[in-house]
């Protein structure tokens, strides 16, 4: 029997609703899988912690994660605190501090979801976006001088290192090679950004030599937005810098049907540190406390967590249950146009898993 030590960080807004729902799904995994268990520890960090202590998490907080197998995260953000404070104080601190350099976001149209592209069949949109997660445009390099004067100057410097670019490209090529279509699109902007992005392209060409079975191409980020809409089936695995992939993955989530569905994995591929799993949506304060947040993005993130932990069968079990639930429009939350609550969707996913465990033949 394996017991996985999982850190739960609900954070802010609807994170406090979807992370407990995710915990219930993982508890159901432990119930139906005889050889896997979870030991949860919850960390009450985020905006409320900031109001009491002046920081989003304790300075030595990362130490507590190092003995965990994985982290399930909700969201960080509060209307009363500037976004750059909440983002840098919690989520980015964890991603950078635990060297989770690969941010991986699958996008797929799940059964029963009415996605906005009318000419796109479900099988046409099956992407994984790999986002560089520790440097680039969000490296934090820059500063402000003459603050408040008319002469004020601010810089925001994108930093791409050869080591940082090579490791993310290599991760993306390896991931592409593991998928049936073995296809990778490298997103760039080397026509206008003639230093760092040119190096980005050169390194892609170098890394590609080690992956002769991967068919890869290069696309400018602006053209990429149109291609995602007009020719979704031409894409499979995608790799991009921190900023580019941030934007493209929100577009991907919208094209797949809703922000409430998409999952994210922040991976430390060498497994020196735990990886972190979270829905792609934010704190959504407009619907907080109403019990209508869509928990599917968190459940799918739990699937990615189980895959990362090597629990492939458990991951498939949860994904099957998710797809059976999304296929039923009465079990859709309001963001998908349905009447269901967070609790009802969670109950339904857990019930599907229990039913499938009792009659394995019908679950196959
Ligand atoms: P943040 O500033 O933390 O990113 P935000 O509210 O600006 O948060 P999101 O939380 O990403 O941005 O979501 C934008 C809108 O999409 C929300 O206002 C909400 O109405 C809707 N939404 C997002 N996630 C969900 C969800 N899980 N369930 C239902 N609606 C959602």
mmCIF file of C-alpha atoms and ligand atoms in Angstrom:
data_model
loop_
_atom_site.group_PDB
_atom_site.id
_atom_site.type_symbol
_atom_site.label_atom_id
_atom_site.label_comp_id
_atom_site.label_asym_id
_atom_site.label_seq_id
_atom_site.Cartn_x
_atom_site.Cartn_y
_atom_site.Cartn_z
ATOM 1 C CA UNK A 1 0.000 0.000 0.000
ATOM 2 C CA UNK A 2 1.385 3.395 -1.019
ATOM 3 C CA UNK A 3 0.448 6.485 0.991
ATOM 4 C CA UNK A 4 0.935 9.759 -0.880
ATOM 5 C CA UNK A 5 1.501 12.870 1.215
ATOM 6 C CA UNK A 6 -0.526 15.629 -0.436
ATOM 7 C CA UNK A 7 -0.388 19.329 0.463
ATOM 8 C CA UNK A 8 -3.715 21.122 -0.071
ATOM 9 C CA UNK A 9 -3.542 24.883 -0.702
ATOM 10 C CA UNK A 10 -7.114 26.123 -1.359
ATOM 11 C CA UNK A 11 -5.936 29.769 -1.504
ATOM 12 C CA UNK A 12 -8.636 32.334 -2.294
ATOM 13 C CA UNK A 13 -12.130 32.704 -3.754
ATOM 14 C CA UNK A 14 -13.586 29.530 -5.250
ATOM 15 C CA UNK A 15 -10.284 27.756 -4.539
ATOM 16 C CA UNK A 16 -11.790 27.193 -1.082
ATOM 17 C CA UNK A 17 -14.691 25.343 -2.703
ATOM 18 C CA UNK A 18 -13.019 23.352 -5.469
ATOM 19 C CA UNK A 19 -10.013 22.064 -3.487
ATOM 20 C CA UNK A 20 -12.200 20.373 -0.820
ATOM 21 C CA UNK A 21 -14.186 18.881 -3.725
ATOM 22 C CA UNK A 22 -10.893 17.609 -5.220
ATOM 23 C CA UNK A 23 -9.982 16.107 -1.859
ATOM 24 C CA UNK A 24 -13.283 14.185 -1.835
ATOM 25 C CA UNK A 25 -12.515 12.738 -5.262
ATOM 26 C CA UNK A 26 -9.042 11.651 -4.108
ATOM 27 C CA UNK A 27 -10.574 10.130 -0.971
ATOM 28 C CA UNK A 28 -12.890 8.160 -3.239
ATOM 29 C CA UNK A 29 -9.851 7.005 -5.249
ATOM 30 C CA UNK A 30 -8.384 5.659 -2.005
ATOM 31 C CA UNK A 31 -11.705 3.960 -1.243
ATOM 32 C CA UNK A 32 -11.912 2.127 -4.581
ATOM 33 C CA UNK A 33 -8.183 1.425 -5.152
ATOM 34 C CA UNK A 34 -6.966 -1.119 -2.628
ATOM 35 C CA UNK A 35 -3.283 -0.195 -2.871
ATOM 36 C CA UNK A 36 -3.218 3.587 -2.650
ATOM 37 C CA UNK A 37 -3.952 6.050 0.148
ATOM 38 C CA UNK A 38 -3.494 9.775 0.761
ATOM 39 C CA UNK A 39 -2.344 11.735 3.820
ATOM 40 C CA UNK A 40 -3.569 15.308 3.380
ATOM 41 C CA UNK A 41 -2.220 18.418 5.060
ATOM 42 C CA UNK A 42 -3.979 21.729 4.462
ATOM 43 C CA UNK A 43 -2.102 25.046 4.287
ATOM 44 C CA UNK A 44 -4.358 28.082 4.913
ATOM 45 C CA UNK A 45 -2.272 30.486 2.833
ATOM 46 C CA UNK A 46 -3.509 33.267 0.574
ATOM 47 C CA UNK A 47 -5.283 36.612 0.946
ATOM 48 C CA UNK A 48 -6.723 35.975 4.443
ATOM 49 C CA UNK A 49 -3.263 34.979 5.655
ATOM 50 C CA UNK A 50 -1.918 38.180 4.031
ATOM 51 C CA UNK A 51 -4.426 40.322 5.946
ATOM 52 C CA UNK A 52 -3.236 38.793 9.233
ATOM 53 C CA UNK A 53 0.505 38.483 8.572
ATOM 54 C CA UNK A 54 1.379 40.805 5.677
ATOM 55 C CA UNK A 55 2.581 37.908 3.485
ATOM 56 C CA UNK A 56 0.672 35.392 1.346
ATOM 57 C CA UNK A 57 2.628 32.476 2.856
ATOM 58 C CA UNK A 58 5.371 32.189 5.484
ATOM 59 C CA UNK A 59 8.919 32.934 4.254
ATOM 60 C CA UNK A 60 10.035 29.389 5.088
ATOM 61 C CA UNK A 61 6.744 27.887 3.822
ATOM 62 C CA UNK A 62 8.326 26.009 0.928
ATOM 63 C CA UNK A 63 10.209 23.787 3.394
ATOM 64 C CA UNK A 64 6.892 22.237 4.468
ATOM 65 C CA UNK A 65 6.273 21.085 0.884
ATOM 66 C CA UNK A 66 9.575 19.317 0.390
ATOM 67 C CA UNK A 67 8.415 16.170 2.200
ATOM 68 C CA UNK A 68 5.181 16.004 0.153
ATOM 69 C CA UNK A 69 4.606 13.929 -2.971
ATOM 70 C CA UNK A 70 2.424 16.604 -4.614
ATOM 71 C CA UNK A 71 0.464 19.811 -4.052
ATOM 72 C CA UNK A 72 -3.183 20.457 -4.980
ATOM 73 C CA UNK A 73 -3.682 24.209 -5.367
ATOM 74 C CA UNK A 74 -6.874 26.272 -5.748
ATOM 75 C CA UNK A 75 -6.268 29.884 -6.730
ATOM 76 C CA UNK A 76 -4.685 33.110 -5.509
ATOM 77 C CA UNK A 77 -6.332 36.511 -5.892
ATOM 78 C CA UNK A 78 -8.443 38.973 -3.952
ATOM 79 C CA UNK A 79 -10.237 42.135 -5.119
ATOM 80 C CA UNK A 80 -8.752 44.095 -2.178
ATOM 81 C CA UNK A 81 -5.088 43.172 -2.823
ATOM 82 C CA UNK A 82 -3.123 43.991 -5.999
ATOM 83 C CA UNK A 83 -2.885 40.972 -8.328
ATOM 84 C CA UNK A 84 0.905 41.139 -8.575
ATOM 85 C CA UNK A 85 1.122 40.801 -4.769
ATOM 86 C CA UNK A 86 -1.131 37.743 -4.597
ATOM 87 C CA UNK A 87 0.419 36.095 -7.666
ATOM 88 C CA UNK A 88 4.073 36.618 -6.745
ATOM 89 C CA UNK A 89 3.446 35.999 -3.032
ATOM 90 C CA UNK A 90 2.006 32.510 -3.440
ATOM 91 C CA UNK A 91 1.687 30.791 -6.808
ATOM 92 C CA UNK A 92 4.852 32.083 -8.457
ATOM 93 C CA UNK A 93 6.782 31.707 -5.214
ATOM 94 C CA UNK A 94 5.879 28.019 -5.165
ATOM 95 C CA UNK A 95 6.482 27.408 -8.910
ATOM 96 C CA UNK A 96 9.855 29.165 -8.932
ATOM 97 C CA UNK A 97 10.931 27.988 -5.458
ATOM 98 C CA UNK A 98 10.240 24.339 -6.268
ATOM 99 C CA UNK A 99 11.675 24.641 -9.805
ATOM 100 C CA UNK A 100 8.400 23.562 -11.422
ATOM 101 C CA UNK A 101 9.628 24.703 -14.801
ATOM 102 C CA UNK A 102 7.139 22.857 -16.992
ATOM 103 C CA UNK A 103 3.585 24.139 -16.864
ATOM 104 C CA UNK A 104 1.489 21.611 -18.746
ATOM 105 C CA UNK A 105 -2.081 22.279 -19.835
ATOM 106 C CA UNK A 106 -4.122 19.718 -21.758
ATOM 107 C CA UNK A 107 -7.151 21.046 -23.646
ATOM 108 C CA UNK A 108 -9.822 18.732 -25.000
ATOM 109 C CA UNK A 109 -13.565 18.990 -25.627
ATOM 110 C CA UNK A 110 -15.075 16.644 -23.037
ATOM 111 C CA UNK A 111 -18.270 14.692 -23.808
ATOM 112 C CA UNK A 112 -21.433 16.800 -23.472
ATOM 113 C CA UNK A 113 -19.610 20.145 -23.635
ATOM 114 C CA UNK A 114 -20.911 22.652 -26.161
ATOM 115 C CA UNK A 115 -17.663 24.227 -27.372
ATOM 116 C CA UNK A 116 -17.808 27.513 -29.302
ATOM 117 C CA UNK A 117 -16.103 26.419 -32.559
ATOM 118 C CA UNK A 118 -18.969 25.162 -34.652
ATOM 119 C CA UNK A 119 -16.903 23.459 -37.362
ATOM 120 C CA UNK A 120 -14.588 21.760 -34.854
ATOM 121 C CA UNK A 121 -15.272 18.111 -34.021
ATOM 122 C CA UNK A 122 -14.304 16.917 -30.529
ATOM 123 C CA UNK A 123 -11.453 14.847 -31.965
ATOM 124 C CA UNK A 124 -10.035 17.918 -33.770
ATOM 125 C CA UNK A 125 -9.118 19.644 -30.528
ATOM 126 C CA UNK A 126 -6.785 17.530 -28.407
ATOM 127 C CA UNK A 127 -3.823 19.664 -27.387
ATOM 128 C CA UNK A 128 -1.214 19.861 -24.672
ATOM 129 C CA UNK A 129 0.342 23.264 -24.142
ATOM 130 C CA UNK A 130 3.751 23.281 -22.453
ATOM 131 C CA UNK A 131 4.540 26.632 -20.898
ATOM 132 C CA UNK A 132 7.975 27.699 -19.630
ATOM 133 C CA UNK A 133 7.175 28.424 -15.995
ATOM 134 C CA UNK A 134 10.202 29.972 -14.298
ATOM 135 C CA UNK A 135 11.727 32.690 -16.485
ATOM 136 C CA UNK A 136 11.006 34.553 -19.746
ATOM 137 C CA UNK A 137 8.679 37.529 -19.552
ATOM 138 C CA UNK A 138 7.722 36.670 -15.948
ATOM 139 C CA UNK A 139 11.269 36.425 -14.588
ATOM 140 C CA UNK A 140 10.595 39.422 -12.345
ATOM 141 C CA UNK A 141 13.624 41.304 -13.652
ATOM 142 C CA UNK A 142 13.133 45.045 -13.932
ATOM 143 C CA UNK A 143 12.401 48.016 -11.779
ATOM 144 C CA UNK A 144 11.012 51.519 -11.454
ATOM 145 C CA UNK A 145 12.850 54.795 -10.967
ATOM 146 C CA UNK A 146 11.596 58.363 -10.438
ATOM 147 C CA UNK A 147 8.388 56.786 -9.095
ATOM 148 C CA UNK A 148 5.489 59.242 -9.140
ATOM 149 C CA UNK A 149 7.377 61.890 -11.156
ATOM 150 C CA UNK A 150 6.695 62.714 -14.805
ATOM 151 C CA UNK A 151 10.124 61.257 -15.553
ATOM 152 C CA UNK A 152 9.158 57.864 -14.160
ATOM 153 C CA UNK A 153 10.689 54.867 -15.960
ATOM 154 C CA UNK A 154 9.713 51.213 -15.581
ATOM 155 C CA UNK A 155 11.351 48.180 -17.160
ATOM 156 C CA UNK A 156 10.159 44.599 -17.385
ATOM 157 C CA UNK A 157 12.958 42.475 -18.782
ATOM 158 C CA UNK A 158 12.287 39.073 -20.340
ATOM 159 C CA UNK A 159 15.124 36.707 -19.481
ATOM 160 C CA UNK A 160 15.677 33.526 -21.448
ATOM 161 C CA UNK A 161 18.602 31.349 -20.463
ATOM 162 C CA UNK A 162 20.053 28.626 -22.692
ATOM 163 C CA UNK A 163 19.612 26.109 -19.850
ATOM 164 C CA UNK A 164 16.017 27.224 -19.206
ATOM 165 C CA UNK A 165 15.042 27.126 -22.877
ATOM 166 C CA UNK A 166 16.735 23.832 -23.574
ATOM 167 C CA UNK A 167 15.109 22.021 -20.653
ATOM 168 C CA UNK A 168 11.585 23.148 -21.565
ATOM 169 C CA UNK A 169 12.067 22.363 -25.270
ATOM 170 C CA UNK A 170 13.428 18.937 -24.384
ATOM 171 C CA UNK A 171 10.447 18.324 -22.079
ATOM 172 C CA UNK A 172 8.043 19.305 -24.875
ATOM 173 C CA UNK A 173 9.751 17.159 -27.532
ATOM 174 C CA UNK A 174 9.740 14.183 -25.130
ATOM 175 C CA UNK A 175 6.036 14.718 -24.398
ATOM 176 C CA UNK A 176 5.234 15.042 -28.112
ATOM 177 C CA UNK A 177 7.142 11.817 -28.808
ATOM 178 C CA UNK A 178 4.998 10.015 -26.203
ATOM 179 C CA UNK A 179 1.712 11.036 -27.862
ATOM 180 C CA UNK A 180 0.188 9.136 -30.789
ATOM 181 C CA UNK A 181 0.559 11.964 -33.338
ATOM 182 C CA UNK A 182 4.180 12.841 -32.404
ATOM 183 C CA UNK A 183 3.690 16.435 -33.495
ATOM 184 C CA UNK A 184 5.088 19.587 -31.860
ATOM 185 C CA UNK A 185 4.523 23.252 -32.662
ATOM 186 C CA UNK A 186 7.139 25.662 -31.313
ATOM 187 C CA UNK A 187 5.575 29.099 -30.771
ATOM 188 C CA UNK A 188 7.856 32.070 -31.316
ATOM 189 C CA UNK A 189 8.032 35.758 -32.132
ATOM 190 C CA UNK A 190 11.525 35.830 -33.558
ATOM 191 C CA UNK A 191 10.561 38.146 -36.408
ATOM 192 C CA UNK A 192 10.077 41.091 -34.024
ATOM 193 C CA UNK A 193 12.026 39.973 -30.941
ATOM 194 C CA UNK A 194 15.426 39.447 -32.457
ATOM 195 C CA UNK A 195 17.573 38.345 -29.515
ATOM 196 C CA UNK A 196 16.021 35.970 -27.004
ATOM 197 C CA UNK A 197 13.413 34.547 -29.371
ATOM 198 C CA UNK A 198 16.028 33.890 -32.053
ATOM 199 C CA UNK A 199 17.974 31.883 -29.466
ATOM 200 C CA UNK A 200 14.696 30.097 -28.589
ATOM 201 C CA UNK A 201 14.322 29.040 -32.262
ATOM 202 C CA UNK A 202 17.959 27.942 -32.550
ATOM 203 C CA UNK A 203 17.687 25.761 -29.458
ATOM 204 C CA UNK A 204 14.459 24.191 -30.802
ATOM 205 C CA UNK A 205 16.354 23.206 -33.963
ATOM 206 C CA UNK A 206 19.198 21.728 -31.898
ATOM 207 C CA UNK A 207 16.911 19.738 -29.574
ATOM 208 C CA UNK A 208 14.822 18.509 -32.532
ATOM 209 C CA UNK A 209 17.850 16.555 -33.814
ATOM 210 C CA UNK A 210 17.513 14.243 -30.801
ATOM 211 C CA UNK A 211 13.862 13.526 -31.648
ATOM 212 C CA UNK A 212 13.814 12.438 -35.297
ATOM 213 C CA UNK A 213 10.390 10.808 -34.942
ATOM 214 C CA UNK A 214 8.706 14.075 -33.865
ATOM 215 C CA UNK A 215 7.281 16.180 -36.721
ATOM 216 C CA UNK A 216 7.718 19.781 -35.578
ATOM 217 C CA UNK A 217 7.015 23.204 -36.959
ATOM 218 C CA UNK A 218 7.380 26.827 -35.904
ATOM 219 C CA UNK A 219 4.544 29.341 -35.631
ATOM 220 C CA UNK A 220 4.525 33.048 -34.758
ATOM 221 C CA UNK A 221 2.407 33.657 -31.680
ATOM 222 C CA UNK A 222 0.011 36.030 -33.473
ATOM 223 C CA UNK A 223 -0.573 33.564 -36.320
ATOM 224 C CA UNK A 224 -0.969 30.842 -33.713
ATOM 225 C CA UNK A 225 -4.178 32.396 -32.341
ATOM 226 C CA UNK A 226 -5.769 32.209 -35.799
ATOM 227 C CA UNK A 227 -4.506 28.675 -36.383
ATOM 228 C CA UNK A 228 -6.020 27.480 -33.078
ATOM 229 C CA UNK A 229 -9.396 28.773 -34.231
ATOM 230 C CA UNK A 230 -9.229 27.888 -37.944
ATOM 231 C CA UNK A 231 -7.137 24.698 -38.054
ATOM 232 C CA UNK A 232 -7.312 23.092 -34.598
ATOM 233 C CA UNK A 233 -6.634 19.592 -35.926
ATOM 234 C CA UNK A 234 -3.220 20.713 -37.236
ATOM 235 C CA UNK A 235 -1.997 21.052 -33.632
ATOM 236 C CA UNK A 236 -1.086 18.505 -30.983
ATOM 237 C CA UNK A 237 1.703 19.376 -28.519
ATOM 238 C CA UNK A 238 2.629 23.053 -28.278
ATOM 239 C CA UNK A 239 5.568 24.727 -26.511
ATOM 240 C CA UNK A 240 5.814 28.459 -25.790
ATOM 241 C CA UNK A 241 7.387 30.985 -23.450
ATOM 242 C CA UNK A 242 5.790 31.993 -20.166
ATOM 243 C CA UNK A 243 3.747 34.943 -21.503
ATOM 244 C CA UNK A 244 2.856 33.467 -24.892
ATOM 245 C CA UNK A 245 1.652 30.188 -23.388
ATOM 246 C CA UNK A 246 -0.231 32.011 -20.629
ATOM 247 C CA UNK A 247 -2.379 33.717 -23.254
ATOM 248 C CA UNK A 248 -2.647 30.774 -25.656
ATOM 249 C CA UNK A 249 -3.724 28.389 -22.900
ATOM 250 C CA UNK A 250 -6.610 30.638 -21.842
ATOM 251 C CA UNK A 251 -7.691 30.698 -25.488
ATOM 252 C CA UNK A 252 -7.376 26.904 -25.589
ATOM 253 C CA UNK A 253 -9.529 26.575 -22.453
ATOM 254 C CA UNK A 254 -12.211 28.819 -23.917
ATOM 255 C CA UNK A 255 -12.195 26.885 -27.215
ATOM 256 C CA UNK A 256 -12.563 23.645 -25.251
ATOM 257 C CA UNK A 257 -15.746 24.951 -23.631
ATOM 258 C CA UNK A 258 -15.118 26.709 -20.304
ATOM 259 C CA UNK A 259 -12.484 28.139 -18.029
ATOM 260 C CA UNK A 260 -13.976 25.965 -15.288
ATOM 261 C CA UNK A 261 -12.864 22.709 -16.916
ATOM 262 C CA UNK A 262 -9.173 23.127 -17.780
ATOM 263 C CA UNK A 263 -6.428 21.599 -15.628
ATOM 264 C CA UNK A 264 -2.793 22.530 -15.066
ATOM 265 C CA UNK A 265 0.263 20.655 -13.887
ATOM 266 C CA UNK A 266 3.319 22.584 -12.683
ATOM 267 C CA UNK A 267 5.966 19.920 -13.019
ATOM 268 C CA UNK A 268 9.470 19.553 -11.631
ATOM 269 C CA UNK A 269 10.451 16.858 -14.147
ATOM 270 C CA UNK A 270 13.533 15.709 -12.214
ATOM 271 C CA UNK A 271 11.280 15.074 -9.180
ATOM 272 C CA UNK A 272 13.718 16.767 -6.831
ATOM 273 C CA UNK A 273 10.735 18.781 -5.566
ATOM 274 C CA UNK A 274 7.006 18.042 -5.531
ATOM 275 C CA UNK A 275 4.910 19.160 -8.482
ATOM 276 C CA UNK A 276 1.762 21.243 -8.134
ATOM 277 C CA UNK A 277 -1.642 20.689 -9.740
ATOM 278 C CA UNK A 278 -4.361 23.347 -10.084
ATOM 279 C CA UNK A 279 -7.358 24.313 -12.193
ATOM 280 C CA UNK A 280 -6.546 26.987 -14.757
ATOM 281 C CA UNK A 281 -9.264 29.338 -13.536
ATOM 282 C CA UNK A 282 -8.641 32.002 -10.913
ATOM 283 C CA UNK A 283 -10.424 32.981 -7.713
ATOM 284 C CA UNK A 284 -13.714 34.037 -9.458
ATOM 285 C CA UNK A 285 -14.935 36.193 -6.576
ATOM 286 C CA UNK A 286 -18.190 36.923 -8.448
ATOM 287 C CA UNK A 287 -19.444 33.395 -7.755
ATOM 288 C CA UNK A 288 -17.601 32.681 -4.507
ATOM 289 C CA UNK A 289 -19.674 31.201 -1.670
ATOM 290 C CA UNK A 290 -22.632 30.395 -3.927
ATOM 291 C CA UNK A 291 -21.771 26.719 -4.291
ATOM 292 C CA UNK A 292 -21.867 26.891 -8.096
ATOM 293 C CA UNK A 293 -18.148 26.788 -8.957
ATOM 294 C CA UNK A 294 -17.354 24.135 -11.542
ATOM 295 C CA UNK A 295 -15.030 21.621 -9.847
ATOM 296 C CA UNK A 296 -14.159 19.715 -13.062
ATOM 297 C CA UNK A 297 -10.911 21.698 -13.638
ATOM 298 C CA UNK A 298 -9.749 20.612 -10.182
ATOM 299 C CA UNK A 299 -10.794 16.991 -10.753
ATOM 300 C CA UNK A 300 -8.935 16.870 -14.085
ATOM 301 C CA UNK A 301 -5.916 18.392 -12.272
ATOM 302 C CA UNK A 302 -6.177 15.521 -9.763
ATOM 303 C CA UNK A 303 -6.038 13.161 -12.767
ATOM 304 C CA UNK A 304 -2.761 14.786 -13.867
ATOM 305 C CA UNK A 305 -1.502 14.411 -10.283
ATOM 306 C CA UNK A 306 -2.327 10.694 -10.250
ATOM 307 C CA UNK A 307 -0.566 10.225 -13.618
ATOM 308 C CA UNK A 308 2.496 12.032 -12.268
ATOM 309 C CA UNK A 309 2.487 9.821 -9.169
ATOM 310 C CA UNK A 310 2.467 6.741 -11.429
ATOM 311 C CA UNK A 311 -1.141 5.794 -10.585
ATOM 312 C CA UNK A 312 -2.212 5.404 -14.218
ATOM 313 C CA UNK A 313 -5.206 3.134 -13.534
ATOM 314 C CA UNK A 314 -6.568 5.455 -10.832
ATOM 315 C CA UNK A 315 -6.106 8.402 -13.197
ATOM 316 C CA UNK A 316 -8.090 6.629 -15.930
ATOM 317 C CA UNK A 317 -10.803 5.784 -13.401
ATOM 318 C CA UNK A 318 -11.251 9.440 -12.378
ATOM 319 C CA UNK A 319 -11.142 10.670 -15.998
ATOM 320 C CA UNK A 320 -13.815 8.156 -17.019
ATOM 321 C CA UNK A 321 -16.033 9.326 -14.153
ATOM 322 C CA UNK A 322 -15.492 12.981 -15.142
ATOM 323 C CA UNK A 323 -16.472 12.231 -18.768
ATOM 324 C CA UNK A 324 -19.580 10.328 -17.706
ATOM 325 C CA UNK A 325 -20.644 13.313 -15.606
ATOM 326 C CA UNK A 326 -19.930 16.009 -18.239
ATOM 327 C CA UNK A 327 -21.917 13.921 -20.756
ATOM 328 C CA UNK A 328 -25.057 14.639 -18.685
ATOM 329 C CA UNK A 329 -26.197 18.282 -19.135
ATOM 330 C CA UNK A 330 -28.223 18.115 -15.905
ATOM 331 C CA UNK A 331 -24.896 17.758 -14.111
ATOM 332 C CA UNK A 332 -23.417 20.916 -15.677
ATOM 333 C CA UNK A 333 -22.730 23.948 -13.471
ATOM 334 C CA UNK A 334 -23.918 27.431 -14.429
ATOM 335 C CA UNK A 335 -20.786 28.330 -16.442
ATOM 336 C CA UNK A 336 -21.799 25.499 -18.806
ATOM 337 C CA UNK A 337 -25.443 26.578 -18.829
ATOM 338 C CA UNK A 338 -26.595 23.894 -16.380
ATOM 339 C CA UNK A 339 -28.346 23.828 -12.979
ATOM 340 C CA UNK A 340 -25.911 21.723 -10.913
ATOM 341 C CA UNK A 341 -24.031 22.791 -7.799
ATOM 342 C CA UNK A 342 -20.383 22.075 -6.958
ATOM 343 C CA UNK A 343 -21.594 19.498 -4.425
ATOM 344 C CA UNK A 344 -23.853 17.707 -6.912
ATOM 345 C CA UNK A 345 -21.093 17.426 -9.525
ATOM 346 C CA UNK A 346 -18.701 16.124 -6.869
ATOM 347 C CA UNK A 347 -21.238 13.573 -5.592
ATOM 348 C CA UNK A 348 -21.888 12.424 -9.164
ATOM 349 C CA UNK A 349 -18.168 11.932 -9.992
ATOM 350 C CA UNK A 350 -17.599 10.013 -6.732
ATOM 351 C CA UNK A 351 -20.735 7.893 -7.347
ATOM 352 C CA UNK A 352 -19.554 7.026 -10.883
ATOM 353 C CA UNK A 353 -16.205 5.890 -9.526
ATOM 354 C CA UNK A 354 -17.848 3.697 -6.884
ATOM 355 C CA UNK A 355 -20.279 2.217 -9.423
ATOM 356 C CA UNK A 356 -17.455 1.484 -11.888
ATOM 357 C CA UNK A 357 -15.422 -0.203 -9.151
ATOM 358 C CA UNK A 358 -18.380 -2.498 -8.337
ATOM 359 C CA UNK A 359 -18.951 -3.519 -11.972
ATOM 360 C CA UNK A 360 -15.538 -3.325 -13.681
ATOM 361 C CA UNK A 361 -16.879 -4.774 -16.953
ATOM 362 C CA UNK A 362 -19.223 -1.855 -17.609
ATOM 363 C CA UNK A 363 -16.458 0.608 -16.730
ATOM 364 C CA UNK A 364 -14.027 -0.685 -19.341
HETATM 365 P P1 LIG B 1 -8.161 35.881 -10.796
HETATM 366 O O1 LIG B 1 -7.972 37.356 -10.671
HETATM 367 O O2 LIG B 1 -7.845 35.141 -9.544
HETATM 368 O O3 LIG B 1 -7.506 35.277 -12.017
HETATM 369 P P2 LIG B 1 -10.742 36.201 -12.031
HETATM 370 O O4 LIG B 1 -12.078 36.156 -11.342
HETATM 371 O O5 LIG B 1 -10.289 37.455 -12.621
HETATM 372 O O6 LIG B 1 -9.715 35.614 -10.972
HETATM 373 P P3 LIG B 1 -11.161 33.697 -13.259
HETATM 374 O O7 LIG B 1 -11.431 33.158 -11.909
HETATM 375 O O8 LIG B 1 -10.140 32.963 -14.031
HETATM 376 O O9 LIG B 1 -10.700 35.171 -13.221
HETATM 377 O O10 LIG B 1 -12.527 33.639 -14.042
HETATM 378 C C1 LIG B 1 -13.169 34.580 -14.830
HETATM 379 C C2 LIG B 1 -14.681 34.311 -14.765
HETATM 380 O O11 LIG B 1 -14.993 33.000 -15.251
HETATM 381 C C3 LIG B 1 -15.154 34.327 -13.335
HETATM 382 O O12 LIG B 1 -15.542 35.613 -12.987
HETATM 383 C C4 LIG B 1 -16.288 33.325 -13.294
HETATM 384 O O13 LIG B 1 -17.526 33.942 -13.541
HETATM 385 C C5 LIG B 1 -15.934 32.344 -14.402
HETATM 386 N N1 LIG B 1 -15.332 31.120 -13.843
HETATM 387 C C6 LIG B 1 -14.021 30.868 -13.694
HETATM 388 N N2 LIG B 1 -13.816 29.678 -13.141
HETATM 389 C C7 LIG B 1 -15.028 29.135 -12.925
HETATM 390 C C8 LIG B 1 -15.485 27.907 -12.351
HETATM 391 N N3 LIG B 1 -14.640 26.976 -11.886
HETATM 392 N N4 LIG B 1 -16.800 27.716 -12.280
HETATM 393 C C9 LIG B 1 -17.681 28.620 -12.753
HETATM 394 N N5 LIG B 1 -17.318 29.796 -13.290
HETATM 395 C C10 LIG B 1 -16.001 30.057 -13.375
#
